């Protein structure tokens, strides 16, 4: 079992990420267990997938939360891929899902995820982190609290410092 | 001057702890070079040609004498006894050891300084007018707004990994001394007919490989909406700016690709969601930031101090310095003084430990203990009594900071170049030195009047060569260092990008080339015309013909100039 961080705790989770095939075909979705399908697959197979339950949707950096819109609020799991930790588009995706489209389920970051971006990710609404396998997850979890005071409005603390100081 | 409270201090202290841990993990092999690079850059640490280089932020150029003493102390303790002031109101250490940087940051934090976001693909230090708050031509003091932007941009969680670096500059005076038109976002603080404060927002200016002047996308923004609007601009850029090619990743490329109109519309669309949200500034927050930038305890003076006027009469050298280095203050009897860091034979923008300590003394004695750093790489004492200018001049001479060349040809702006910077194609400091040596006759320099010369060691344009009246760019030609010349650039409200005049020159030719350019200017100059005005009147051809005389390849061709 792989270990991931959820709400600052280390838990076991092996939810697969299903990718669209090179030929554009959608992979088969396992009958049970948490699984993440790509945004295009979710949009194409919405009816069956929501009936199955336990289905999460994952976003690539260029995917637009606007496509899902308020439907996001009805989902329990969304994941966002960070192909490189320096690709900051996922930060905007997180905030849009949380702040604009009312998503309250688990928001998971996967890909090039390790200690040094967890604080930013958490502030953009992520509460689950699939830390890279070669990194120390016990150490990484501490990164969430690298900073405990912030100037800006963000998820978790919508009031900017100037409204609190 | 903004003073940290416990919140600001806590944020900076937590950064020191975070960076200490990152350095430890890097040295322990837990972070690879590729992982550590973006992290250290966001903390101002470059790995340079000879050693790391640490860039420390001087928010919108404001410093206290206590901070200057700390900068000096660090230069003595961790570096080779000097610092370098940059064109973006930052200060650089050229020789720190990587493992000492966390300690340097801890010491900086003890005087409310940091190196946060001084490099990397994030929002950089906000820059402004070095005469903010004192300039005779000021409409609105930009500093409280700069501070509001500083806080908003510091560890903004959504914009920590942008497609590319992002620079914001703010101007509140008639003359734009902050070069806002060549920033990713340029902000003019202004007053409307009813006397209310608001902003003009320009986006997509910048130098580098594809120099561009910013486009006005918001002619009037009410103050309370400043941050939500900036959030909207940055979000559009973060989501849609190119990430596939670092040379096309700046916001200017996105603005151009979308057209400024479409970009502005996209921002409006995004802003509609954010406007009036929690990030909307409160009256209390605006007032709180203004309270840090009130006028110091000025004496009530008449102006035209008799002893000052007498000293001008008596000493031509003092009078020349006053002409060049003393700037009109909005309060009668006071003046703002530029201490020149462009003494001949010294790399432009460098200051030694002894000079820094002496300058801190001068600030305490003459200017309420505060200093400014200018975009032109000089230091400013912003609040000096006219009656004390002569005494200050004598002190400044003693420490080598009284060269009366502000705005003149030898007040050149110059990046560290190939002597220090690993990205350089060519050295820039020796070219600056050669030009300063060639034009070291003060009377002649004075007669030539205002000429902006800017030198960059590569296309990254840290020396802002595109907006120099005479721009010099280091290029690589078959592994040799060559220099390309641009003419006609300028900064300010009518900012323009200079045009390349032709093939590049070898380093040893540069002083002669400069002499020829100046000769053409002098021969064609009418009355006291500035270089740039003569250039506008006669065009580039006379200059080309002169510098490429006997060099067939470069002869000006009339039809080439559009
Ligand atoms: S312009 Fe080039 S050489 Fe000069 S400091 Fe910038 S990156 Fe280095």
XYZ file of C-alpha atoms and ligand atoms in Angstrom:
735
model
C 0.000 0.000 0.000
C 1.227 3.527 -0.795
C 1.129 6.134 1.871
C -0.282 9.584 1.228
C -1.065 12.620 3.354
C -4.695 13.442 4.066
C -5.569 16.246 6.465
C -2.010 16.234 7.827
C -2.180 12.511 8.662
C -0.348 9.761 6.804
C -2.805 7.180 5.511
C -2.723 4.305 3.043
C -4.271 4.786 -0.364
C -3.701 3.237 -3.769
C -6.318 4.991 -5.856
C -5.235 4.672 -9.503
C -5.075 7.583 -11.921
C -6.673 6.518 -15.209
C -5.208 8.261 -18.231
C -6.749 8.658 -21.664
C -5.043 6.272 -24.106
C -2.670 7.579 -26.766
C -5.394 6.908 -29.336
C -7.869 8.942 -27.295
C -9.664 5.894 -25.927
C -10.904 5.839 -22.372
C -9.568 3.090 -20.103
C -11.911 0.663 -18.357
C -12.915 1.767 -14.892
C -12.500 -0.907 -12.179
C -15.758 -2.054 -10.664
C -14.956 -0.899 -7.182
C -12.500 1.092 -5.119
C -11.580 4.751 -5.337
C -10.304 5.708 -8.758
C -9.538 8.958 -10.553
C -10.642 9.420 -14.141
C -9.473 12.236 -16.366
C -11.722 15.234 -16.854
C -12.500 14.293 -20.507
C -13.485 10.749 -19.500
C -15.634 12.036 -16.679
C -17.445 14.429 -19.008
C -18.030 11.646 -21.559
C -19.191 8.993 -19.089
C -20.700 11.092 -16.371
C -23.929 9.115 -16.017
C -22.332 5.684 -15.458
C -19.495 7.047 -13.374
C -21.563 8.957 -10.874
C -23.831 5.923 -10.470
C -20.756 3.810 -9.601
C -19.770 6.112 -6.740
C -16.189 6.252 -5.439
C -15.069 8.080 -8.561
C -12.788 11.047 -8.489
C -11.866 13.346 -11.362
C -8.323 14.428 -12.049
C -7.227 17.612 -13.750
C -4.191 18.125 -15.922
C -2.658 21.624 -15.563
C -4.351 22.909 -18.716
C -7.805 21.574 -17.784
C -10.286 24.260 -16.926
C -12.393 24.066 -13.773
C -14.964 26.167 -15.644
C -15.827 23.075 -17.699
C -17.026 21.316 -14.588
C -18.423 24.439 -12.990
C -20.850 23.979 -10.114
C -20.951 20.235 -10.725
C -17.692 20.148 -8.774
C -19.734 20.656 -5.618
C -21.322 17.260 -6.103
C -18.026 15.355 -6.254
C -16.239 13.732 -3.321
C -12.741 13.602 -4.830
C -10.770 15.755 -7.228
C -7.057 15.413 -7.950
C -4.716 17.792 -9.779
C -1.538 16.732 -11.488
C 1.722 18.649 -11.031
C 3.991 17.327 -13.800
C 6.698 19.609 -12.376
C 6.436 21.370 -9.026
C 7.287 24.592 -10.850
C 4.091 24.388 -12.905
C 1.848 26.660 -10.856
C -1.347 26.299 -12.880
C -2.670 23.710 -10.432
C -2.641 26.341 -7.683
C -5.232 28.345 -9.602
C -7.246 25.200 -10.313
C -7.383 24.438 -6.590
C -8.577 27.883 -5.611
C -11.169 28.022 -8.376
C -12.623 24.653 -7.406
C -12.803 25.581 -3.748
C -13.642 29.258 -3.873
C -15.727 29.568 -7.018
C -17.310 26.182 -7.606
C -18.012 25.097 -4.060
C -15.986 21.890 -4.041
C -15.789 20.594 -0.463
C -14.516 17.031 -1.022
C -10.925 15.837 -0.925
C -8.570 17.818 -3.152
C -5.461 15.817 -3.903
C -2.157 16.912 -5.448
C -0.085 14.302 -7.266
C 2.981 14.267 -9.487
C 6.071 16.272 -8.528
C 4.849 16.819 -4.988
C 7.184 17.122 -2.002
C 7.708 19.054 1.197
C 8.512 22.438 -0.282
C 5.235 23.135 -2.044
C 2.804 21.682 0.474
C 2.269 24.949 2.309
C 1.286 26.770 -0.865
C -0.823 23.836 -2.018
C -2.657 23.666 1.290
C -3.426 27.355 1.075
C -4.833 26.817 -2.426
C -7.273 24.281 -1.026
C -5.428 20.959 -1.275
C -5.830 18.669 1.699
C -4.370 15.451 0.269
C -0.867 14.955 -1.092
C 0.623 12.041 -2.953
C 4.226 12.771 -2.029
C 6.805 11.496 -4.506
C 7.831 7.943 -3.617
C 11.532 8.842 -3.304
C 10.851 11.555 -0.713
C 10.450 11.250 3.029
C 6.718 11.594 3.623
C 7.112 11.942 7.406
C 9.311 14.999 6.854
C 7.134 16.314 4.028
C 4.034 16.556 6.182
C 5.803 19.168 8.310
C 6.068 21.384 5.231
C 2.332 22.080 5.408
C 3.034 24.316 8.402
C 6.210 25.999 7.123
C 4.208 29.179 7.465
C 1.411 29.729 9.931
C 0.705 33.383 9.181
C -0.232 34.773 5.787
C -0.885 38.131 4.215
C -3.396 37.091 1.574
C -6.869 35.738 1.398
C -6.791 32.052 0.443
C -8.683 28.828 1.056
C -8.781 27.975 4.755
C -8.233 31.574 5.799
C -10.302 33.741 3.444
C -9.685 36.816 5.581
C -6.435 38.512 4.551
C -4.146 39.555 7.385
C -5.243 43.168 7.104
C -8.759 42.201 8.140
C -7.395 40.380 11.187
C -4.424 42.365 12.477
C 9.324 53.856 6.514
C 7.265 50.725 7.068
C 7.937 49.057 10.429
C 7.208 45.357 10.928
C 4.774 44.273 13.586
C 4.813 40.766 15.064
C 3.005 39.356 12.027
C 5.493 40.646 9.462
C 8.356 39.510 11.671
C 6.881 36.056 12.108
C 6.522 35.566 8.351
C 10.127 36.568 7.714
C 11.381 34.418 10.610
C 9.451 31.408 9.345
C 11.078 31.920 5.963
C 14.522 31.824 7.520
C 13.643 28.537 9.231
C 12.232 27.101 6.017
C 15.269 28.109 4.004
C 17.641 26.772 6.644
C 15.904 23.431 6.346
C 16.040 23.542 2.533
C 19.768 24.281 2.578
C 20.356 21.477 5.061
C 18.446 19.005 2.904
C 20.288 20.144 -0.215
C 23.666 19.675 1.449
C 22.506 16.294 2.756
C 21.570 15.202 -0.760
C 17.834 15.112 -0.002
C 17.118 17.809 -2.579
C 18.650 17.543 -6.042
C 20.224 20.493 -7.854
C 17.134 20.764 -10.028
C 14.825 20.801 -7.033
C 16.900 23.196 -4.988
C 17.418 25.676 -7.842
C 13.876 27.154 -7.939
C 13.753 27.114 -4.140
C 17.008 28.996 -3.649
C 16.191 31.406 -6.477
C 12.959 32.366 -4.741
C 15.249 33.335 -1.938
C 17.607 35.351 -4.114
C 20.445 32.848 -4.284
C 22.111 32.342 -7.658
C 25.053 30.118 -8.372
C 27.364 32.457 -10.225
C 30.619 32.203 -12.047
C 32.873 32.252 -8.994
C 30.531 31.763 -6.067
C 26.888 32.049 -5.154
C 25.335 35.501 -5.394
C 22.728 36.565 -2.860
C 20.243 39.251 -3.830
C 18.580 41.023 -0.919
C 15.372 43.011 -1.335
C 15.191 46.703 -0.591
C 11.436 47.173 -0.872
C 10.793 50.100 -3.227
C 14.295 51.307 -2.415
C 13.785 52.413 1.209
C 16.439 51.758 3.860
C 17.233 52.911 7.380
C 20.758 53.648 8.567
C 20.480 50.643 10.870
C 19.768 48.407 7.889
C 22.696 49.882 5.960
C 24.983 49.098 8.900
C 23.730 45.538 8.860
C 24.400 45.288 5.112
C 27.936 46.512 5.785
C 28.418 44.070 8.632
C 27.348 41.146 6.447
C 29.645 42.284 3.631
C 32.568 42.249 6.053
C 31.643 38.987 7.697
C 30.424 36.860 4.808
C 31.679 38.595 1.677
C 34.694 40.448 0.327
C 33.932 43.786 1.881
C 31.589 45.320 -0.650
C 28.046 45.106 -2.022
C 26.482 45.883 -5.389
C 23.276 47.903 -5.787
C 21.171 46.801 -8.761
C 18.824 48.515 -11.209
C 15.845 47.049 -9.373
C 16.500 48.548 -5.961
C 18.045 45.362 -4.638
C 21.473 44.800 -3.182
C 23.748 41.887 -4.034
C 26.501 39.970 -2.297
C 28.841 38.419 -4.817
C 30.817 36.005 -2.690
C 28.791 34.380 0.088
C 29.198 30.668 0.823
C 26.024 28.697 0.230
C 26.034 27.220 3.726
C 26.273 30.687 5.304
C 23.201 32.054 3.560
C 20.663 30.910 6.194
C 22.696 32.741 8.831
C 22.871 35.867 6.662
C 19.103 35.730 6.248
C 18.640 35.407 10.004
C 20.784 38.491 10.505
C 18.845 40.376 7.827
C 15.573 39.374 9.494
C 16.821 40.985 12.697
C 16.677 44.357 10.900
C 13.432 43.614 9.033
C 15.092 42.673 5.755
C 14.922 39.557 3.608
C 15.731 38.045 0.226
C 12.221 36.760 -0.432
C 11.264 36.529 -4.113
C 14.242 38.533 -5.328
C 14.628 35.992 -8.101
C 12.773 33.039 -9.576
C 9.488 32.829 -11.448
C 7.434 34.738 -8.939
C 6.425 38.305 -8.120
C 9.631 40.229 -7.483
C 10.459 43.224 -5.341
C 8.095 46.096 -6.162
C 10.062 49.135 -7.285
C 9.283 52.827 -7.245
C 10.521 56.393 -7.502
C 13.617 56.993 -5.383
C 12.216 60.455 -4.605
C 8.827 59.139 -3.472
C 7.325 61.294 -0.774
C 9.687 64.211 -1.341
C 9.697 64.957 -5.086
C 8.588 68.422 -6.089
C 6.608 66.913 -9.000
C 4.837 64.232 -6.971
C 1.096 63.851 -7.342
C 0.527 60.954 -4.952
C 3.073 59.280 -2.671
C 3.408 55.752 -4.094
C 5.047 54.170 -1.018
C 1.926 53.130 0.942
C 0.655 51.426 -2.215
C 4.017 49.757 -2.771
C 3.888 48.389 0.755
C 0.350 47.101 0.231
C 1.574 45.353 -2.928
C 4.666 44.044 -1.125
C 2.532 42.311 1.468
C 0.073 40.958 -1.068
C 2.864 39.568 -3.251
C 4.890 38.030 -0.399
C 4.299 34.272 -0.448
C 1.145 34.635 -2.482
C 0.251 30.935 -2.568
C -1.280 30.924 -6.029
C 1.520 32.794 -7.788
C 4.604 31.101 -6.380
C 5.396 29.304 -9.631
C 4.467 31.586 -12.489
C 5.534 30.928 -16.084
C 8.318 33.468 -15.607
C 9.527 36.293 -13.380
C 7.098 39.114 -12.694
C 8.013 42.699 -11.938
C 5.772 45.501 -10.713
C 6.702 49.180 -10.542
C 4.686 52.106 -9.176
C 5.000 55.807 -9.972
C 3.142 58.723 -8.452
C 4.995 61.702 -9.925
C 4.751 63.698 -13.153
C 8.052 62.322 -14.356
C 8.247 58.539 -14.289
C 11.495 57.708 -12.512
C 10.446 54.114 -11.890
C 10.412 53.055 -15.581
C 6.921 51.620 -15.129
C 6.422 51.189 -18.880
C 9.009 48.429 -19.030
C 7.559 46.340 -16.202
C 5.195 43.373 -16.313
C 2.740 45.587 -14.466
C 3.279 49.331 -14.339
C 1.067 51.354 -12.017
C 0.555 55.088 -12.042
C -1.071 56.445 -8.903
C -3.026 59.529 -9.826
C -5.819 61.887 -8.829
C -9.067 62.347 -10.702
C -10.818 65.669 -11.211
C -12.515 65.255 -7.826
C -9.154 64.795 -6.119
C -9.654 61.082 -5.440
C -6.775 58.644 -5.668
C -6.873 55.888 -8.279
C -4.610 53.843 -10.506
C -3.741 53.437 -14.137
C -2.653 49.883 -14.880
C -0.245 48.998 -17.682
C 0.699 45.422 -18.500
C 3.186 43.657 -20.677
C 6.134 45.997 -20.658
C 9.579 44.504 -20.307
C 13.103 44.345 -21.588
C 15.054 41.173 -22.259
C 14.961 39.376 -25.580
C 11.723 40.949 -26.795
C 11.630 44.483 -25.400
C 8.155 46.018 -25.229
C 6.397 49.027 -23.814
C 3.422 48.254 -21.578
C -0.188 48.633 -22.717
C -2.759 50.545 -20.705
C -5.463 48.048 -19.780
C -7.210 49.924 -16.972
C -7.322 53.708 -17.158
C -8.938 54.095 -13.746
C -9.016 51.665 -10.838
C -10.410 52.675 -7.466
C -7.921 52.151 -4.646
C -9.886 49.564 -2.672
C -9.864 47.268 -5.700
C -6.126 47.310 -6.267
C -5.398 43.829 -4.939
C -8.401 42.041 -6.395
C -7.529 43.499 -9.772
C -3.902 42.422 -9.448
C -5.125 38.961 -8.432
C -7.156 38.834 -11.637
C -4.227 39.878 -13.855
C -1.905 37.376 -12.200
C -4.449 34.578 -12.373
C -4.955 35.064 -16.106
C -1.195 35.079 -16.561
C -0.615 32.080 -14.291
C -3.167 30.024 -16.168
C -2.530 31.081 -19.736
C 1.055 32.341 -19.938
C 3.279 30.055 -21.994
C 5.277 27.486 -20.088
C 6.682 25.556 -23.036
C 9.356 28.078 -23.979
C 11.042 30.270 -21.420
C 11.750 32.932 -24.010
C 8.036 33.300 -24.673
C 6.860 32.980 -21.091
C 6.729 36.611 -19.947
C 3.308 38.232 -19.672
C 4.185 40.580 -22.541
C 4.082 37.646 -24.967
C 0.648 36.586 -23.693
C -0.687 40.142 -23.918
C 0.629 40.485 -27.440
C -0.718 37.066 -28.522
C -4.181 37.790 -27.107
C -4.045 41.533 -28.008
C -4.154 44.018 -25.124
C -7.928 44.452 -25.610
C -8.673 40.737 -25.333
C -6.289 40.390 -22.411
C -7.987 43.290 -20.630
C -11.389 41.716 -21.282
C -10.235 38.383 -19.865
C -8.971 40.164 -16.759
C -12.294 41.984 -16.363
C -14.105 38.680 -16.613
C -11.946 37.162 -13.889
C -12.085 40.297 -11.794
C -15.896 40.256 -11.826
C -15.630 37.210 -9.540
C -13.001 38.666 -7.218
C -14.074 42.280 -7.039
C -15.404 43.293 -3.614
C -14.285 39.929 -2.156
C -12.235 39.592 1.040
C -9.047 40.886 -0.592
C -10.757 44.251 -1.144
C -8.784 46.857 0.765
C -10.423 48.398 3.796
C -10.197 52.095 4.619
C -8.398 51.137 7.812
C -5.740 49.134 5.951
C -5.178 51.971 3.504
C -4.887 54.397 6.411
C -2.619 52.050 8.376
C -0.115 51.898 5.520
C -0.221 55.641 5.061
C 0.667 56.178 8.708
C 4.139 54.740 8.061
C 4.903 57.272 5.377
C 4.116 60.559 7.011
C 6.496 63.490 6.677
C 9.429 63.534 9.112
C 9.780 66.410 11.577
C 10.677 69.082 9.050
C 11.611 72.498 10.330
C 9.706 75.439 8.950
C 12.196 77.054 6.611
C 11.980 79.767 4.001
C 14.015 78.096 1.288
C 16.854 79.786 -0.614
C 19.029 79.531 2.474
C 21.587 82.392 2.341
C 24.580 80.272 3.406
C 23.696 77.715 0.754
C 23.399 80.367 -1.964
C 26.668 81.906 -0.841
C 28.449 78.542 -1.014
C 27.208 78.066 -4.585
C 28.635 81.472 -5.464
C 31.924 80.757 -3.769
C 32.634 77.247 -4.984
C 32.202 76.254 -8.625
C 32.786 72.613 -7.696
C 30.011 72.687 -5.108
C 27.781 74.514 -7.539
C 28.346 71.826 -10.155
C 27.504 69.118 -7.651
C 24.326 70.970 -6.658
C 23.360 71.224 -10.328
C 23.734 67.525 -10.943
C 23.180 65.728 -7.651
C 20.664 67.832 -5.755
C 17.001 67.348 -6.540
C 14.158 69.744 -5.757
C 12.186 68.880 -2.641
C 8.545 69.659 -2.069
C 9.282 71.201 1.334
C 10.932 74.652 1.259
C 14.470 74.673 2.596
C 15.043 70.960 1.969
C 16.616 69.014 -0.873
C 17.085 65.393 -1.935
C 20.697 64.461 -2.591
C 21.970 61.697 -4.850
C 25.253 60.190 -3.707
C 26.932 58.948 -6.867
C 28.084 55.346 -6.876
C 29.612 56.004 -10.286
C 33.040 57.248 -9.388
C 35.503 56.679 -12.204
C 37.342 53.412 -11.842
C 34.766 51.808 -9.558
C 32.226 49.281 -10.878
C 28.903 51.174 -11.116
C 26.669 50.515 -8.125
C 29.369 49.080 -5.849
C 29.900 50.280 -2.276
C 32.461 49.116 0.262
C 31.893 48.358 3.925
C 33.575 51.619 4.894
C 31.442 53.597 2.468
C 28.270 51.945 3.728
C 29.148 52.718 7.312
C 30.009 56.290 6.432
C 26.809 56.696 4.473
C 24.773 55.421 7.417
C 26.411 58.162 9.498
C 25.500 60.748 6.872
C 21.904 59.554 6.874
C 21.745 59.888 10.651
C 23.348 63.302 10.620
C 21.634 64.865 7.632
C 18.502 62.961 6.659
C 16.459 61.524 9.548
C 18.372 58.231 9.432
C 16.850 57.100 6.155
C 18.194 56.409 2.660
C 16.923 55.392 -0.746
C 18.376 53.281 -3.500
C 17.645 54.376 -7.050
C 16.957 52.458 -10.216
C 20.059 54.277 -11.488
C 22.171 52.403 -8.878
C 22.882 55.406 -6.673
C 22.049 56.203 -3.036
C 19.802 59.060 -1.996
C 19.475 61.144 1.143
C 15.968 62.411 0.654
C 15.542 65.083 3.349
C 18.601 67.290 3.664
C 18.386 70.893 4.791
C 19.747 73.348 2.221
C 21.849 74.904 4.964
C 23.619 71.561 5.441
C 24.241 70.698 1.808
C 27.737 72.121 1.808
C 28.740 70.101 4.870
C 27.209 66.996 3.345
C 29.069 67.577 0.097
C 32.379 67.762 1.927
C 31.635 64.498 3.730
C 30.460 62.793 0.556
C 33.665 63.837 -1.217
C 35.669 62.279 1.555
C 34.070 58.872 0.969
C 34.079 59.105 -2.818
C 30.341 59.554 -3.236
C 30.304 63.125 -4.542
C 31.040 62.663 -8.250
C 28.820 65.343 -9.797
C 27.646 63.166 -12.664
C 24.012 62.260 -12.007
C 22.222 61.952 -15.342
C 25.467 62.489 -17.244
C 27.272 60.096 -19.503
C 29.404 58.552 -16.760
C 26.402 57.930 -14.463
C 25.989 54.823 -16.520
C 23.823 51.919 -15.527
C 25.671 48.643 -15.738
C 24.902 45.036 -14.800
C 27.559 42.855 -13.126
C 28.197 41.152 -16.474
C 30.810 38.538 -17.260
C 32.969 39.306 -14.262
C 30.349 37.784 -12.007
C 27.300 36.568 -13.839
C 27.243 33.083 -15.306
C 24.638 34.044 -17.922
C 26.793 36.784 -19.438
C 27.996 36.818 -23.017
C 30.491 39.530 -22.267
C 31.914 41.615 -19.470
C 30.199 44.911 -18.823
C 32.279 46.486 -16.058
C 35.459 46.943 -18.186
C 33.372 48.726 -20.835
C 31.917 51.034 -18.187
C 35.414 51.666 -16.940
C 36.771 52.425 -20.408
C 33.966 54.911 -21.026
C 34.453 56.556 -17.640
C 38.167 56.881 -18.311
C 37.603 58.340 -21.750
C 35.140 60.923 -20.438
C 36.769 61.839 -17.175
C 37.001 65.562 -17.860
C 34.266 66.982 -15.669
C 33.713 70.258 -17.496
C 33.308 68.444 -20.766
C 30.926 65.907 -19.227
C 28.914 68.720 -17.792
C 28.694 70.443 -21.151
C 27.465 67.266 -22.811
C 24.450 67.312 -20.541
C 22.090 64.432 -19.896
C 22.857 61.156 -21.624
C 21.648 57.809 -20.347
C 24.100 55.038 -21.060
C 23.049 51.500 -20.140
C 25.170 48.379 -20.372
C 23.991 44.752 -20.158
C 26.251 41.722 -20.397
C 23.583 39.667 -22.167
C 20.076 39.807 -23.580
C 18.534 39.432 -20.111
C 18.996 43.185 -20.025
C 19.627 43.676 -16.311
C 21.417 46.900 -17.328
C 18.248 48.004 -19.194
C 20.246 48.719 -22.357
C 17.096 49.005 -24.488
C 16.011 52.160 -22.708
C 19.388 53.852 -22.592
C 19.880 56.769 -25.000
C 22.990 54.794 -25.812
C 22.544 51.099 -25.066
C 25.374 48.610 -25.018
C 24.709 44.886 -25.137
C 27.307 42.162 -24.721
C 27.039 39.522 -27.445
C 28.968 36.395 -28.201
C 30.675 36.322 -31.603
C 32.652 33.151 -32.273
C 33.388 32.845 -28.584
C 34.702 36.389 -28.336
C 33.110 39.223 -26.397
C 31.492 41.792 -28.659
C 29.160 44.698 -28.060
C 26.114 45.823 -29.957
C 25.007 49.444 -29.796
C 21.452 50.737 -29.719
C 20.542 54.398 -29.971
C 17.402 56.349 -29.176
C 16.072 54.402 -26.205
C 14.529 56.296 -23.319
C 12.619 55.689 -20.133
C 9.782 57.601 -18.554
C 6.315 58.408 -19.817
C 7.514 58.475 -23.435
C 9.573 55.313 -23.015
C 11.006 53.910 -26.234
C 13.130 50.945 -27.129
C 16.406 51.895 -28.808
C 17.327 50.554 -32.250
C 20.445 48.566 -33.083
C 22.755 50.611 -35.303
C 24.684 47.778 -36.938
C 27.350 45.121 -36.414
C 28.941 44.812 -33.013
C 32.359 45.956 -31.827
C 35.236 44.399 -29.940
C 35.812 45.486 -26.347
C 38.905 47.547 -27.129
C 36.982 49.540 -29.771
C 34.247 50.625 -27.377
C 35.812 53.801 -25.990
C 36.500 55.030 -29.534
C 32.987 54.155 -30.641
C 31.584 56.172 -27.755
C 33.816 59.088 -28.657
C 32.541 59.000 -32.230
C 28.920 58.930 -31.144
C 29.542 61.864 -28.835
C 31.424 63.690 -31.585
C 28.439 63.411 -33.944
C 26.222 64.693 -31.176
C 28.478 67.656 -30.422
C 28.826 68.568 -34.108
C 25.087 68.520 -34.652
C 23.875 69.783 -31.321
C 21.821 72.964 -31.325
C 22.248 75.178 -28.278
C 21.898 73.107 -25.109
C 19.983 70.296 -26.693
C 20.039 66.960 -24.889
C 21.595 64.026 -26.701
C 18.215 62.392 -27.197
C 16.732 65.538 -28.745
C 19.597 65.846 -31.204
C 19.170 62.180 -32.014
C 15.454 62.639 -32.656
C 16.165 65.587 -34.899
C 18.971 64.112 -37.023
C 18.169 60.397 -36.833
C 20.516 57.451 -36.582
C 22.295 57.780 -39.929
C 24.916 60.402 -39.056
C 25.881 58.250 -36.081
C 26.074 55.100 -38.181
C 28.119 56.771 -40.849
C 30.613 57.972 -38.296
C 31.058 54.800 -36.275
C 31.207 52.549 -39.330
C 33.487 54.854 -41.312
C 35.937 52.619 -43.159
C 33.934 49.554 -42.154
C 32.002 48.805 -45.337
C 29.744 46.216 -43.742
C 28.116 48.655 -41.435
C 27.532 51.744 -43.594
C 24.077 53.058 -42.979
C 21.593 52.283 -45.670
C 18.851 54.841 -45.828
C 16.151 52.396 -46.874
C 16.779 50.127 -43.901
C 15.575 52.713 -41.435
C 11.787 52.638 -41.411
S 22.226 41.286 -18.199
Fe 22.976 39.202 -18.441
S 25.098 39.387 -17.828
Fe 24.127 41.160 -17.016
S 23.541 40.569 -14.939
Fe 21.784 40.219 -16.284
S 21.938 38.087 -16.800
Fe 23.971 38.676 -16.042
